[in-house]
mmCIF file of C-alpha atoms in Angstrom:
data_model
loop_
_atom_site.group_PDB
_atom_site.id
_atom_site.type_symbol
_atom_site.label_atom_id
_atom_site.label_comp_id
_atom_site.label_asym_id
_atom_site.label_seq_id
_atom_site.Cartn_x
_atom_site.Cartn_y
_atom_site.Cartn_z
ATOM 1 C CA GLY A 9 -62.567 33.478 -119.687
ATOM 2 C CA GLN A 10 -60.913 36.254 -117.286
ATOM 3 C CA GLN A 11 -57.585 37.960 -118.444
ATOM 4 C CA LEU A 12 -55.238 39.490 -116.696
ATOM 5 C CA ASN A 13 -53.018 41.958 -118.402
ATOM 6 C CA GLN A 14 -49.285 42.403 -116.335
ATOM 7 C CA SER A 15 -46.671 44.439 -117.565
ATOM 8 C CA PRO A 16 -44.204 45.244 -118.036
ATOM 9 C CA GLN A 17 -42.840 41.273 -119.173
ATOM 10 C CA SER A 18 -39.086 42.293 -118.176
ATOM 11 C CA MET A 19 -37.393 44.706 -116.149
ATOM 12 C CA PHE A 20 -33.830 45.256 -116.297
ATOM 13 C CA ILE A 21 -32.600 47.758 -113.523
ATOM 14 C CA GLN A 22 -29.930 49.102 -111.593
ATOM 15 C CA GLU A 23 -29.768 48.356 -107.537
ATOM 16 C CA GLY A 24 -30.694 51.332 -105.357
ATOM 17 C CA GLU A 25 -33.921 52.196 -108.259
ATOM 18 C CA ASP A 26 -37.729 51.834 -107.403
ATOM 19 C CA VAL A 27 -39.843 49.247 -109.771
ATOM 20 C CA SER A 28 -42.958 49.726 -110.662
ATOM 21 C CA MET A 29 -45.287 47.126 -112.222
ATOM 22 C CA ASN A 30 -49.147 46.724 -112.939
ATOM 23 C CA CYS A 31 -52.051 44.288 -113.755
ATOM 24 C CA THR A 32 -55.099 45.038 -115.083
ATOM 25 C CA SER A 33 -58.232 43.096 -115.920
ATOM 26 C CA SER A 34 -61.406 42.829 -117.923
ATOM 27 C CA SER A 35 -63.526 42.048 -115.099
ATOM 28 C CA ILE A 36 -63.676 42.763 -111.006
ATOM 29 C CA PHE A 37 -61.871 41.281 -108.542
ATOM 30 C CA ASN A 38 -62.523 40.702 -105.030
ATOM 31 C CA THR A 39 -58.924 40.090 -104.213
ATOM 32 C CA TRP A 40 -55.785 41.121 -105.542
ATOM 33 C CA LEU A 41 -52.715 39.319 -104.585
ATOM 34 C CA TRP A 42 -49.024 39.666 -105.512
ATOM 35 C CA TYR A 43 -46.087 36.728 -105.710
ATOM 36 C CA LYS A 44 -42.771 36.579 -106.258
ATOM 37 C CA GLN A 45 -41.248 33.317 -107.434
ATOM 38 C CA ASP A 46 -38.120 32.405 -107.774
ATOM 39 C CA PRO A 47 -36.606 29.406 -110.671
ATOM 40 C CA GLY A 48 -37.334 25.717 -109.127
ATOM 41 C CA GLU A 49 -39.361 27.009 -106.674
ATOM 42 C CA GLY A 50 -43.576 27.777 -106.153
ATOM 43 C CA PRO A 51 -44.907 31.946 -106.028
ATOM 44 C CA VAL A 52 -44.437 33.088 -102.482
ATOM 45 C CA LEU A 53 -47.071 35.668 -101.826
ATOM 46 C CA LEU A 54 -45.715 39.222 -100.754
ATOM 47 C CA ILE A 55 -48.860 41.167 -100.187
ATOM 48 C CA ALA A 56 -52.726 40.207 -100.179
ATOM 49 C CA LEU A 57 -55.304 43.187 -101.053
ATOM 50 C CA TYR A 58 -59.086 42.680 -100.032
ATOM 51 C CA LYS A 59 -60.164 46.125 -100.305
ATOM 52 C CA ALA A 60 -61.001 48.439 -103.381
ATOM 53 C CA GLY A 61 -58.360 51.634 -102.781
ATOM 54 C CA GLU A 62 -56.653 49.757 -100.037
ATOM 55 C CA LEU A 63 -53.013 50.780 -99.693
ATOM 56 C CA THR A 64 -50.900 48.248 -97.860
ATOM 57 C CA SER A 65 -47.082 47.863 -97.314
ATOM 58 C CA ASN A 66 -44.767 45.164 -97.039
ATOM 59 C CA GLY A 67 -41.233 46.507 -95.952
ATOM 60 C CA ARG A 68 -39.901 48.298 -99.469
ATOM 61 C CA LEU A 69 -43.107 46.595 -101.310
ATOM 62 C CA THR A 70 -46.051 48.624 -101.681
ATOM 63 C CA ALA A 71 -49.057 47.498 -103.283
ATOM 64 C CA GLN A 72 -52.778 49.427 -104.217
ATOM 65 C CA PHE A 73 -55.761 47.390 -105.265
ATOM 66 C CA GLY A 74 -57.133 49.887 -107.810
ATOM 67 C CA ILE A 75 -60.276 51.464 -107.152
ATOM 68 C CA THR A 76 -62.454 49.932 -109.768
ATOM 69 C CA ARG A 77 -61.589 46.734 -108.778
ATOM 70 C CA LYS A 78 -59.898 45.944 -112.225
ATOM 71 C CA ASP A 79 -56.326 46.853 -111.774
ATOM 72 C CA SER A 80 -53.330 46.791 -108.987
ATOM 73 C CA PHE A 81 -49.739 47.891 -108.894
ATOM 74 C CA LEU A 82 -46.753 47.169 -107.114
ATOM 75 C CA ASN A 83 -44.216 49.274 -106.251
ATOM 76 C CA ILE A 84 -40.444 48.005 -105.013
ATOM 77 C CA SER A 85 -38.406 50.669 -103.506
ATOM 78 C CA ALA A 86 -34.439 50.790 -103.127
ATOM 79 C CA SER A 87 -33.809 47.765 -105.228
ATOM 80 C CA ILE A 88 -31.037 45.033 -104.374
ATOM 81 C CA PRO A 89 -29.977 42.047 -105.828
ATOM 82 C CA SER A 90 -32.303 39.726 -104.202
ATOM 83 C CA ASP A 91 -35.332 41.343 -105.821
ATOM 84 C CA VAL A 92 -34.424 39.404 -108.898
ATOM 85 C CA GLY A 93 -37.033 37.089 -109.698
ATOM 86 C CA ILE A 94 -40.397 37.158 -111.291
ATOM 87 C CA TYR A 95 -43.278 38.751 -110.157
ATOM 88 C CA PHE A 96 -46.971 37.569 -110.824
ATOM 89 C CA CYS A 97 -50.273 39.242 -109.744
ATOM 90 C CA ALA A 98 -53.302 37.001 -109.467
ATOM 91 C CA GLY A 99 -57.095 38.102 -109.293
ATOM 92 C CA GLN A 100 -59.663 36.079 -107.200
ATOM 93 C CA PRO A 101 -63.165 37.082 -108.507
ATOM 94 C CA SER A 102 -64.614 35.229 -104.993
ATOM 95 C CA GLY A 103 -64.306 31.434 -104.068
ATOM 96 C CA SER A 104 -61.438 29.090 -105.354
ATOM 97 C CA ARG A 105 -59.774 30.146 -108.073
ATOM 98 C CA LEU A 106 -56.997 32.707 -108.657
ATOM 99 C CA THR A 107 -56.404 34.114 -112.120
ATOM 100 C CA PHE A 108 -52.313 34.697 -112.567
ATOM 101 C CA GLY A 109 -50.931 37.377 -114.871
ATOM 102 C CA GLU A 110 -48.225 36.005 -117.105
ATOM 103 C CA GLY A 111 -45.351 37.254 -114.645
ATOM 104 C CA THR A 112 -42.963 40.294 -114.368
ATOM 105 C CA GLN A 113 -39.178 39.455 -114.699
ATOM 106 C CA LEU A 114 -37.054 41.415 -112.288
ATOM 107 C CA THR A 115 -32.913 41.822 -113.057
ATOM 108 C CA VAL A 116 -31.351 44.184 -110.830
ATOM 109 C CA ASN A 117 -27.840 44.662 -111.775
ATOM 110 C CA PRO A 118 -25.790 45.524 -108.901
ATOM 111 C CA GLU B 19 -46.414 25.644 -88.225
ATOM 112 C CA THR B 20 -45.279 22.964 -91.439
ATOM 113 C CA GLY B 21 -45.837 24.419 -95.296
ATOM 114 C CA VAL B 22 -47.482 23.055 -97.899
ATOM 115 C CA THR B 23 -44.725 19.954 -99.101
ATOM 116 C CA GLN B 24 -45.205 18.216 -102.546
ATOM 117 C CA SER B 25 -43.842 15.066 -104.042
ATOM 118 C CA PRO B 26 -42.101 14.352 -106.379
ATOM 119 C CA THR B 27 -40.359 17.000 -106.829
ATOM 120 C CA HIS B 28 -39.098 15.852 -110.286
ATOM 121 C CA LEU B 29 -40.625 13.124 -112.394
ATOM 122 C CA ILE B 30 -40.194 11.783 -116.229
ATOM 123 C CA LYS B 31 -42.552 9.792 -117.665
ATOM 124 C CA THR B 32 -43.590 8.296 -121.264
ATOM 125 C CA ARG B 33 -46.597 9.732 -123.506
ATOM 126 C CA GLY B 34 -49.465 7.742 -122.456
ATOM 127 C CA GLN B 35 -48.424 7.004 -119.160
ATOM 128 C CA GLN B 36 -50.507 8.015 -116.017
ATOM 129 C CA VAL B 37 -48.938 9.868 -112.938
ATOM 130 C CA THR B 38 -50.080 10.692 -109.609
ATOM 131 C CA LEU B 39 -48.899 14.117 -107.690
ATOM 132 C CA ARG B 40 -49.272 14.719 -103.682
ATOM 133 C CA CYS B 41 -49.744 17.530 -101.603
ATOM 134 C CA SER B 42 -49.670 17.583 -98.200
ATOM 135 C CA SER B 43 -51.463 21.185 -96.936
ATOM 136 C CA GLN B 44 -50.019 23.771 -94.629
ATOM 137 C CA SER B 45 -51.079 23.105 -91.064
ATOM 138 C CA GLY B 46 -54.709 24.737 -90.472
ATOM 139 C CA HIS B 47 -55.631 24.750 -94.080
ATOM 140 C CA ASN B 48 -58.621 22.793 -95.039
ATOM 141 C CA THR B 49 -58.412 23.479 -99.254
ATOM 142 C CA VAL B 50 -56.221 22.338 -101.842
ATOM 143 C CA SER B 51 -56.368 23.853 -105.338
ATOM 144 C CA TRP B 52 -53.856 22.350 -107.925
ATOM 145 C CA TYR B 53 -52.128 24.926 -110.871
ATOM 146 C CA GLN B 54 -50.159 23.737 -113.839
ATOM 147 C CA GLN B 55 -47.659 26.160 -114.865
ATOM 148 C CA ALA B 56 -46.079 25.977 -118.353
ATOM 149 C CA LEU B 57 -42.774 27.085 -118.894
ATOM 150 C CA GLY B 58 -42.830 31.318 -119.423
ATOM 151 C CA GLN B 59 -46.040 31.209 -118.293
ATOM 152 C CA GLY B 60 -48.620 32.088 -115.185
ATOM 153 C CA PRO B 61 -49.980 29.127 -113.063
ATOM 154 C CA GLN B 62 -53.097 27.882 -114.644
ATOM 155 C CA PHE B 63 -56.079 26.765 -111.963
ATOM 156 C CA ILE B 64 -56.930 23.224 -112.605
ATOM 157 C CA PHE B 65 -59.386 22.409 -109.564
ATOM 158 C CA GLN B 66 -59.846 22.826 -105.977
ATOM 159 C CA TYR B 67 -61.219 20.696 -103.242
ATOM 160 C CA TYR B 68 -63.006 21.675 -100.252
ATOM 161 C CA ARG B 69 -63.871 18.937 -97.368
ATOM 162 C CA GLU B 70 -63.194 15.848 -99.799
ATOM 163 C CA GLU B 71 -65.001 17.457 -102.905
ATOM 164 C CA GLU B 72 -64.174 19.115 -106.310
ATOM 165 C CA ASN B 73 -64.992 22.438 -105.387
ATOM 166 C CA GLY B 74 -64.306 24.456 -109.036
ATOM 167 C CA ARG B 75 -62.421 23.010 -111.918
ATOM 168 C CA GLY B 76 -60.512 25.323 -114.718
ATOM 169 C CA ASN B 77 -60.591 24.292 -118.711
ATOM 170 C CA PHE B 78 -58.914 21.307 -118.177
ATOM 171 C CA PRO B 79 -59.955 17.565 -119.823
ATOM 172 C CA PRO B 80 -61.545 15.146 -117.493
ATOM 173 C CA ARG B 81 -58.546 13.007 -117.782
ATOM 174 C CA PHE B 82 -57.137 15.622 -114.788
ATOM 175 C CA SER B 83 -58.743 14.225 -111.829
ATOM 176 C CA GLY B 84 -57.775 14.568 -107.850
ATOM 177 C CA LEU B 85 -58.806 13.485 -104.348
ATOM 178 C CA GLN B 86 -58.382 14.941 -101.324
ATOM 179 C CA PHE B 87 -58.406 13.184 -97.874
ATOM 180 C CA PRO B 88 -59.705 13.684 -94.585
ATOM 181 C CA ASN B 89 -56.322 15.064 -93.414
ATOM 182 C CA TYR B 90 -56.392 17.631 -96.267
ATOM 183 C CA SER B 91 -53.799 16.046 -98.247
ATOM 184 C CA SER B 92 -54.622 15.781 -101.630
ATOM 185 C CA GLU B 93 -53.550 13.985 -105.115
ATOM 186 C CA LEU B 94 -53.635 14.929 -108.627
ATOM 187 C CA ASN B 95 -53.302 12.231 -111.192
ATOM 188 C CA VAL B 96 -53.021 12.348 -114.920
ATOM 189 C CA ASN B 97 -54.240 9.586 -117.203
ATOM 190 C CA ALA B 98 -53.037 9.334 -121.049
ATOM 191 C CA LEU B 99 -50.287 11.897 -120.561
ATOM 192 C CA GLU B 100 -49.438 13.922 -123.391
ATOM 193 C CA LEU B 101 -46.064 16.104 -124.242
ATOM 194 C CA ASP B 102 -47.874 19.288 -123.404
ATOM 195 C CA ASP B 103 -48.888 18.425 -119.909
ATOM 196 C CA SER B 104 -44.909 18.470 -119.449
ATOM 197 C CA ALA B 105 -45.540 21.579 -116.714
ATOM 198 C CA LEU B 106 -44.189 22.475 -113.225
ATOM 199 C CA TYR B 107 -47.753 21.007 -111.076
ATOM 200 C CA LEU B 108 -47.874 23.600 -108.025
ATOM 201 C CA CYS B 109 -50.733 23.056 -105.495
ATOM 202 C CA ALA B 110 -51.356 25.367 -102.915
ATOM 203 C CA SER B 111 -53.523 24.884 -99.210
ATOM 204 C CA SER B 112 -55.698 27.640 -98.095
ATOM 205 C CA LEU B 113 -58.092 28.467 -95.361
ATOM 206 C CA GLY B 114 -61.797 28.008 -97.349
ATOM 207 C CA GLY B 115 -65.426 27.991 -96.815
ATOM 208 C CA GLY B 116 -68.403 30.278 -97.509
ATOM 209 C CA GLY B 117 -67.008 30.633 -100.867
ATOM 210 C CA TRP B 118 -63.958 32.124 -99.765
ATOM 211 C CA ASN B 119 -60.537 31.455 -98.842
ATOM 212 C CA TYR B 120 -57.436 32.916 -97.163
ATOM 213 C CA GLY B 121 -54.030 32.411 -96.518
ATOM 214 C CA TYR B 122 -53.397 30.856 -100.627
ATOM 215 C CA THR B 123 -49.715 28.804 -100.074
ATOM 216 C CA PHE B 124 -47.808 27.240 -102.431
ATOM 217 C CA GLY B 125 -45.561 24.753 -102.469
ATOM 218 C CA SER B 126 -42.438 23.917 -104.122
ATOM 219 C CA GLY B 127 -44.215 22.280 -107.111
ATOM 220 C CA THR B 128 -43.333 18.631 -109.131
ATOM 221 C CA ARG B 129 -41.376 19.096 -112.429
ATOM 222 C CA LEU B 130 -43.144 16.770 -114.650
ATOM 223 C CA THR B 131 -41.505 15.616 -118.088
ATOM 224 C CA VAL B 132 -43.482 13.837 -120.585
ATOM 225 C CA VAL B 133 -41.378 12.528 -123.389
#
C-alpha cells in the first residue's frame, strides 16, 4: 500500500525559531493536507494543497505541494509555545481515503 | 455551524465483547470516514460512508463494520474485540461526491481500551 515518510520524527526548538518538516511518498497524491493534533484531541486541519507546485500560507505556517506530487513540506516561522503538538501530513490520491505520515512531535522551549 | 461530535469519549471493554461508536457529521457534510489511531502512530483508514453505502475500505477485517444514517451520522461497530483494537477511533466528515472529498474535519475521537 501507499507509504508516507514524514521527517523529522521529533524536534526540540527554542521559541522564536523557524521549523521545517516534510513528507515524501512513493506514490502520487492529488491532495496534500497538514494537520496538528493536541493530546486527547482529533487532528485539526492547518493547510490543504490541491495543485502541484502550490504554495499556501496560513498565518505563520507555509506549505507547498511538490511539483512531482510525491512530496510536501510545512514551515512554521517564529515558533511560539502553543505550536507544541504533533504535526501530521496526509495525502489523498483521490476519492475516499487519507494516508497519514507517522507524525512530527514538536517541542518549543520558552 | 456544528463540528464533528463523537460519543462516547472513553470506553473500556473486555476482549471478545462488541462495541458501537457514534459520530455526528459537521453541518453540510455528507460523507463520514473512520480512522484508527494507535498510540504514537498516524491515523489508519478503516472505511468511508457516502449516501449510506460503504465507499472505500482500508485493511481491516470484516468484524469492523459501519452504518450511515439519512442524517449523515454514522456508527462504527467492532465485534469480537481484541487487545490490539485498543486505540483512538476518529471520525471525519467531509463533502463528497464524484470521487472527491473536501473539508475533511475530524472529531475528538473515542478512546477505546480493551482489557
